[in-house]
Amino acid sequence: MAAIPLDIIQQAVAWRRDFHAHPEIGLRERRTSGRIAELLKSFGLEVYSGIAQTGVVGTLRHGDGPAIGLRADIDALPVQEQNGFDHRSRVEGCMHACGHDGHTAILLATARYLSETRRFSGTVHFVFQPAEENAGGGQMMVNEGLFERFPMQAIYALHNWPGLAAGDVLVNPGAMMASQDGFRITLTGRSSHAAMPERGADPVVAAAQLILALQTITSRRLSPQEQAVISITRIEGGEALNVIPEQVALAGTLRCLSDETRSTARRLIDEYAASVPLPFGVRGEVRWRYGYPVTRNQPETASALRDAAVSALGAARVHWDRPASLAAEDFSYMLQACPGAYFWLGADSTSPCAPLHNGGYDFNDDIIGDGIRVWVALVERSLGAANA
């Protein structure tokens, strides 16, 4: 296990709290990316800024050998912070409610440690990605040639995870996170007086039937072995209590853990939206907003990550091949373009951590050292520390 100097961990905690106090929404992370670039330069790394607008890559070379990448997301969320500690957000309506401040600090500390010790032979690319929350910064970096400009054999990422013991690691040889697609269904009928419904075609009743019918896709049209969630999260329609409206709109999300299930579920939602309203004299139309794909680890790179975590933390703290989450993550785009793996770093100490995307959440600084140890072990094992 790498002995991370206490001053590096303490410095990482200070960086993390500074980022937390100054959160920035995706593609606006100018202060954040500027600070990242400044620190990487001070460690002696090659620094490349402006990738996907506010992304930064720091490159550390030491001898001949392969290259790997480590990625951290840097953006915050449009959430009002409810905490009262000294490092609480100073930006109204914006906070680091998902722990990207901690991910960034862990990766910066790893860069500093490796730049000082250099017990490896090869190249490490430290990828600081903007706009993970909804804007697809991972896809933007891939489209702008991340892997062409910085060739690497594999790329890895972590995410802190409430619900898992502090500092424990969970990694799967397959899916870690779900795909995420949004949809909007417009139901068009014929408006009428509420006292004379027979003279119209009621999209409200059709919407009620359709909402219930859509839930049978996961329970009756997909195998119980296929994991998917269909959630209707918004209903819009009507203006007056005594008028049946002409239109009602439903909006929601589809999440799946395989590409095949995703394709089947989208087709079935289209079919249900078109057919279920017909007996009511209502027409249904779906508009899709295709989102993040499945975050799927490759077995070989997942195994390498597991072995590194075991060497850093011990086998008892590493969990393998456990249930995936139906939340989504845009590191999935990088895993489609390059082999790699993604893992969860537990956040719960003696009491459960507040949920992600919650105004009362704060990153658990006690896990920063464990995150650094895993990254260092992965680099040194992947890039041949024994021969460096």
PDB file of C-alpha atoms in Angstrom, residues 208-339:
ATOM      1  CA  ALA A 208     -53.964   8.268 -17.385  1.00  0.00           C
ATOM      2  CA  GLN A 209     -54.338   4.997 -19.277  1.00  0.00           C
ATOM      3  CA  LEU A 210     -51.016   5.464 -21.038  1.00  0.00           C
ATOM      4  CA  ILE A 211     -49.112   6.143 -17.807  1.00  0.00           C
ATOM      5  CA  LEU A 212     -50.370   2.868 -16.347  1.00  0.00           C
ATOM      6  CA  ALA A 213     -49.770   0.973 -19.575  1.00  0.00           C
ATOM      7  CA  LEU A 214     -46.157   2.154 -19.841  1.00  0.00           C
ATOM      8  CA  GLN A 215     -45.406   0.551 -16.468  1.00  0.00           C
ATOM      9  CA  THR A 216     -46.349  -2.848 -17.886  1.00  0.00           C
ATOM     10  CA  ILE A 217     -43.423  -2.647 -20.334  1.00  0.00           C
ATOM     11  CA  THR A 218     -40.922  -3.422 -17.584  1.00  0.00           C
ATOM     12  CA  SER A 219     -43.214  -5.878 -15.782  1.00  0.00           C
ATOM     13  CA  ARG A 220     -44.692  -7.771 -18.739  1.00  0.00           C
ATOM     14  CA  ARG A 221     -42.918  -6.993 -22.014  1.00  0.00           C
ATOM     15  CA  LEU A 222     -39.313  -7.289 -20.813  1.00  0.00           C
ATOM     16  CA  SER A 223     -37.746 -10.313 -19.168  1.00  0.00           C
ATOM     17  CA  PRO A 224     -37.378 -10.085 -15.367  1.00  0.00           C
ATOM     18  CA  GLN A 225     -33.654 -10.566 -16.044  1.00  0.00           C
ATOM     19  CA  GLU A 226     -33.539  -7.300 -18.008  1.00  0.00           C
ATOM     20  CA  GLN A 227     -33.194  -4.215 -15.834  1.00  0.00           C
ATOM     21  CA  ALA A 228     -35.021  -1.077 -16.903  1.00  0.00           C
ATOM     22  CA  VAL A 229     -36.925   1.801 -15.317  1.00  0.00           C
ATOM     23  CA  ILE A 230     -39.584   3.937 -17.016  1.00  0.00           C
ATOM     24  CA  SER A 231     -40.595   6.975 -14.977  1.00  0.00           C
ATOM     25  CA  ILE A 232     -43.153   9.610 -15.905  1.00  0.00           C
ATOM     26  CA  THR A 233     -41.963  12.739 -14.115  1.00  0.00           C
ATOM     27  CA  ARG A 234     -44.139  15.499 -15.568  1.00  0.00           C
ATOM     28  CA  ILE A 235     -47.757  15.937 -16.700  1.00  0.00           C
ATOM     29  CA  GLU A 236     -48.832  19.135 -18.435  1.00  0.00           C
ATOM     30  CA  GLY A 237     -52.283  20.069 -19.702  1.00  0.00           C
ATOM     31  CA  GLY A 238     -55.480  21.979 -19.131  1.00  0.00           C
ATOM     32  CA  GLU A 239     -56.268  25.569 -18.262  1.00  0.00           C
ATOM     33  CA  ALA A 240     -59.795  25.665 -16.846  1.00  0.00           C
ATOM     34  CA  LEU A 241     -61.724  23.388 -14.497  1.00  0.00           C
ATOM     35  CA  ASN A 242     -64.674  23.152 -16.863  1.00  0.00           C
ATOM     36  CA  VAL A 243     -62.783  22.555 -20.105  1.00  0.00           C
ATOM     37  CA  ILE A 244     -61.398  19.277 -21.430  1.00  0.00           C
ATOM     38  CA  PRO A 245     -58.120  20.350 -23.045  1.00  0.00           C
ATOM     39  CA  GLU A 246     -57.058  19.581 -26.562  1.00  0.00           C
ATOM     40  CA  GLN A 247     -53.587  18.441 -25.532  1.00  0.00           C
ATOM     41  CA  VAL A 248     -51.803  16.793 -22.623  1.00  0.00           C
ATOM     42  CA  ALA A 249     -48.052  16.214 -22.516  1.00  0.00           C
ATOM     43  CA  LEU A 250     -46.188  13.587 -20.533  1.00  0.00           C
ATOM     44  CA  ALA A 251     -42.444  13.705 -19.936  1.00  0.00           C
ATOM     45  CA  GLY A 252     -40.203  11.095 -18.406  1.00  0.00           C
ATOM     46  CA  THR A 253     -37.057   9.056 -18.509  1.00  0.00           C
ATOM     47  CA  LEU A 254     -35.982   5.586 -19.589  1.00  0.00           C
ATOM     48  CA  ARG A 255     -32.984   3.881 -17.990  1.00  0.00           C
ATOM     49  CA  CYS A 256     -31.539   0.514 -18.989  1.00  0.00           C
ATOM     50  CA  LEU A 257     -28.477  -1.625 -18.288  1.00  0.00           C
ATOM     51  CA  SER A 258     -28.002  -3.053 -21.776  1.00  0.00           C
ATOM     52  CA  ASP A 259     -28.112  -1.657 -25.293  1.00  0.00           C
ATOM     53  CA  GLU A 260     -30.530  -4.388 -26.372  1.00  0.00           C
ATOM     54  CA  THR A 261     -32.991  -3.599 -23.571  1.00  0.00           C
ATOM     55  CA  ARG A 262     -32.662   0.100 -24.343  1.00  0.00           C
ATOM     56  CA  SER A 263     -33.568  -0.437 -28.003  1.00  0.00           C
ATOM     57  CA  THR A 264     -36.505  -2.709 -27.181  1.00  0.00           C
ATOM     58  CA  ALA A 265     -37.905  -0.391 -24.519  1.00  0.00           C
ATOM     59  CA  ARG A 266     -37.717   2.669 -26.783  1.00  0.00           C
ATOM     60  CA  ARG A 267     -39.572   0.779 -29.519  1.00  0.00           C
ATOM     61  CA  LEU A 268     -42.276  -0.330 -27.074  1.00  0.00           C
ATOM     62  CA  ILE A 269     -42.756   3.183 -25.689  1.00  0.00           C
ATOM     63  CA  ASP A 270     -43.261   4.407 -29.255  1.00  0.00           C
ATOM     64  CA  GLU A 271     -45.820   1.641 -29.877  1.00  0.00           C
ATOM     65  CA  TYR A 272     -47.738   2.243 -26.643  1.00  0.00           C
ATOM     66  CA  ALA A 273     -47.831   6.015 -27.177  1.00  0.00           C
ATOM     67  CA  ALA A 274     -49.317   5.481 -30.634  1.00  0.00           C
ATOM     68  CA  SER A 275     -51.790   2.691 -29.826  1.00  0.00           C
ATOM     69  CA  VAL A 276     -53.086   3.165 -26.259  1.00  0.00           C
ATOM     70  CA  PRO A 277     -54.738   6.592 -26.911  1.00  0.00           C
ATOM     71  CA  LEU A 278     -56.500   5.455 -30.113  1.00  0.00           C
ATOM     72  CA  PRO A 279     -59.711   4.077 -28.484  1.00  0.00           C
ATOM     73  CA  PHE A 280     -60.200   7.485 -26.888  1.00  0.00           C
ATOM     74  CA  GLY A 281     -59.979   9.254 -30.234  1.00  0.00           C
ATOM     75  CA  VAL A 282     -56.613  10.703 -29.208  1.00  0.00           C
ATOM     76  CA  ARG A 283     -53.361  10.775 -31.169  1.00  0.00           C
ATOM     77  CA  GLY A 284     -50.019  10.175 -29.430  1.00  0.00           C
ATOM     78  CA  GLU A 285     -46.614  11.350 -30.617  1.00  0.00           C
ATOM     79  CA  VAL A 286     -43.198  10.767 -28.963  1.00  0.00           C
ATOM     80  CA  ARG A 287     -40.152  13.009 -29.133  1.00  0.00           C
ATOM     81  CA  TRP A 288     -36.916  11.542 -27.772  1.00  0.00           C
ATOM     82  CA  ARG A 289     -33.869  13.193 -26.244  1.00  0.00           C
ATOM     83  CA  TYR A 290     -31.263  10.480 -26.401  1.00  0.00           C
ATOM     84  CA  GLY A 291     -28.876  10.653 -23.481  1.00  0.00           C
ATOM     85  CA  TYR A 292     -25.930   8.827 -21.958  1.00  0.00           C
ATOM     86  CA  PRO A 293     -25.231   5.219 -22.954  1.00  0.00           C
ATOM     87  CA  VAL A 294     -24.623   2.385 -20.487  1.00  0.00           C
ATOM     88  CA  THR A 295     -21.442   2.833 -18.437  1.00  0.00           C
ATOM     89  CA  ARG A 296     -19.901  -0.559 -19.106  1.00  0.00           C
ATOM     90  CA  ASN A 297     -16.505  -1.696 -17.876  1.00  0.00           C
ATOM     91  CA  GLN A 298     -14.378  -4.028 -19.950  1.00  0.00           C
ATOM     92  CA  PRO A 299     -13.609  -7.214 -17.956  1.00  0.00           C
ATOM     93  CA  GLU A 300      -9.826  -6.946 -18.396  1.00  0.00           C
ATOM     94  CA  THR A 301      -9.519  -3.323 -17.267  1.00  0.00           C
ATOM     95  CA  ALA A 302     -12.043  -3.887 -14.470  1.00  0.00           C
ATOM     96  CA  SER A 303      -9.916  -6.780 -13.221  1.00  0.00           C
ATOM     97  CA  ALA A 304      -6.797  -4.595 -13.338  1.00  0.00           C
ATOM     98  CA  LEU A 305      -8.613  -1.944 -11.316  1.00  0.00           C
ATOM     99  CA  ARG A 306      -9.866  -4.507  -8.795  1.00  0.00           C
ATOM    100  CA  ASP A 307      -6.367  -5.915  -8.321  1.00  0.00           C
ATOM    101  CA  ALA A 308      -4.951  -2.418  -7.808  1.00  0.00           C
ATOM    102  CA  ALA A 309      -7.623  -1.641  -5.221  1.00  0.00           C
ATOM    103  CA  VAL A 310      -6.905  -4.895  -3.386  1.00  0.00           C
ATOM    104  CA  SER A 311      -3.197  -4.076  -3.288  1.00  0.00           C
ATOM    105  CA  ALA A 312      -3.964  -0.570  -1.995  1.00  0.00           C
ATOM    106  CA  LEU A 313      -6.754  -1.271   0.494  1.00  0.00           C
ATOM    107  CA  GLY A 314      -6.926  -5.026   1.122  1.00  0.00           C
ATOM    108  CA  ALA A 315      -9.331  -7.624  -0.270  1.00  0.00           C
ATOM    109  CA  ALA A 316     -11.954  -7.110   2.445  1.00  0.00           C
ATOM    110  CA  ARG A 317     -12.601  -3.565   1.240  1.00  0.00           C
ATOM    111  CA  VAL A 318     -13.015  -4.375  -2.468  1.00  0.00           C
ATOM    112  CA  HIS A 319     -16.402  -5.533  -3.778  1.00  0.00           C
ATOM    113  CA  TRP A 320     -16.647  -7.272  -7.154  1.00  0.00           C
ATOM    114  CA  ASP A 321     -19.559  -7.845  -9.543  1.00  0.00           C
ATOM    115  CA  ARG A 322     -22.376  -6.306  -7.499  1.00  0.00           C
ATOM    116  CA  PRO A 323     -25.690  -4.826  -8.733  1.00  0.00           C
ATOM    117  CA  ALA A 324     -25.309  -1.816 -11.001  1.00  0.00           C
ATOM    118  CA  SER A 325     -27.061   1.518 -10.494  1.00  0.00           C
ATOM    119  CA  LEU A 326     -29.860   2.837 -12.702  1.00  0.00           C
ATOM    120  CA  ALA A 327     -28.371   6.325 -12.440  1.00  0.00           C
ATOM    121  CA  ALA A 328     -26.352   7.497 -15.465  1.00  0.00           C
ATOM    122  CA  GLU A 329     -22.798   8.762 -16.040  1.00  0.00           C
ATOM    123  CA  ASP A 330     -21.244  10.348 -19.124  1.00  0.00           C
ATOM    124  CA  PHE A 331     -17.902   8.600 -18.594  1.00  0.00           C
ATOM    125  CA  SER A 332     -19.817   6.027 -20.655  1.00  0.00           C
ATOM    126  CA  TYR A 333     -18.839   7.947 -23.808  1.00  0.00           C
ATOM    127  CA  MET A 334     -15.159   7.586 -22.980  1.00  0.00           C
ATOM    128  CA  LEU A 335     -15.596   3.858 -22.333  1.00  0.00           C
ATOM    129  CA  GLN A 336     -17.181   3.510 -25.774  1.00  0.00           C
ATOM    130  CA  ALA A 337     -14.089   5.104 -27.342  1.00  0.00           C
ATOM    131  CA  CYS A 338     -11.339   3.541 -25.204  1.00  0.00           C
ATOM    132  CA  PRO A 339     -10.997   0.459 -22.966  1.00  0.00           C
TER     133      PRO A 339
END
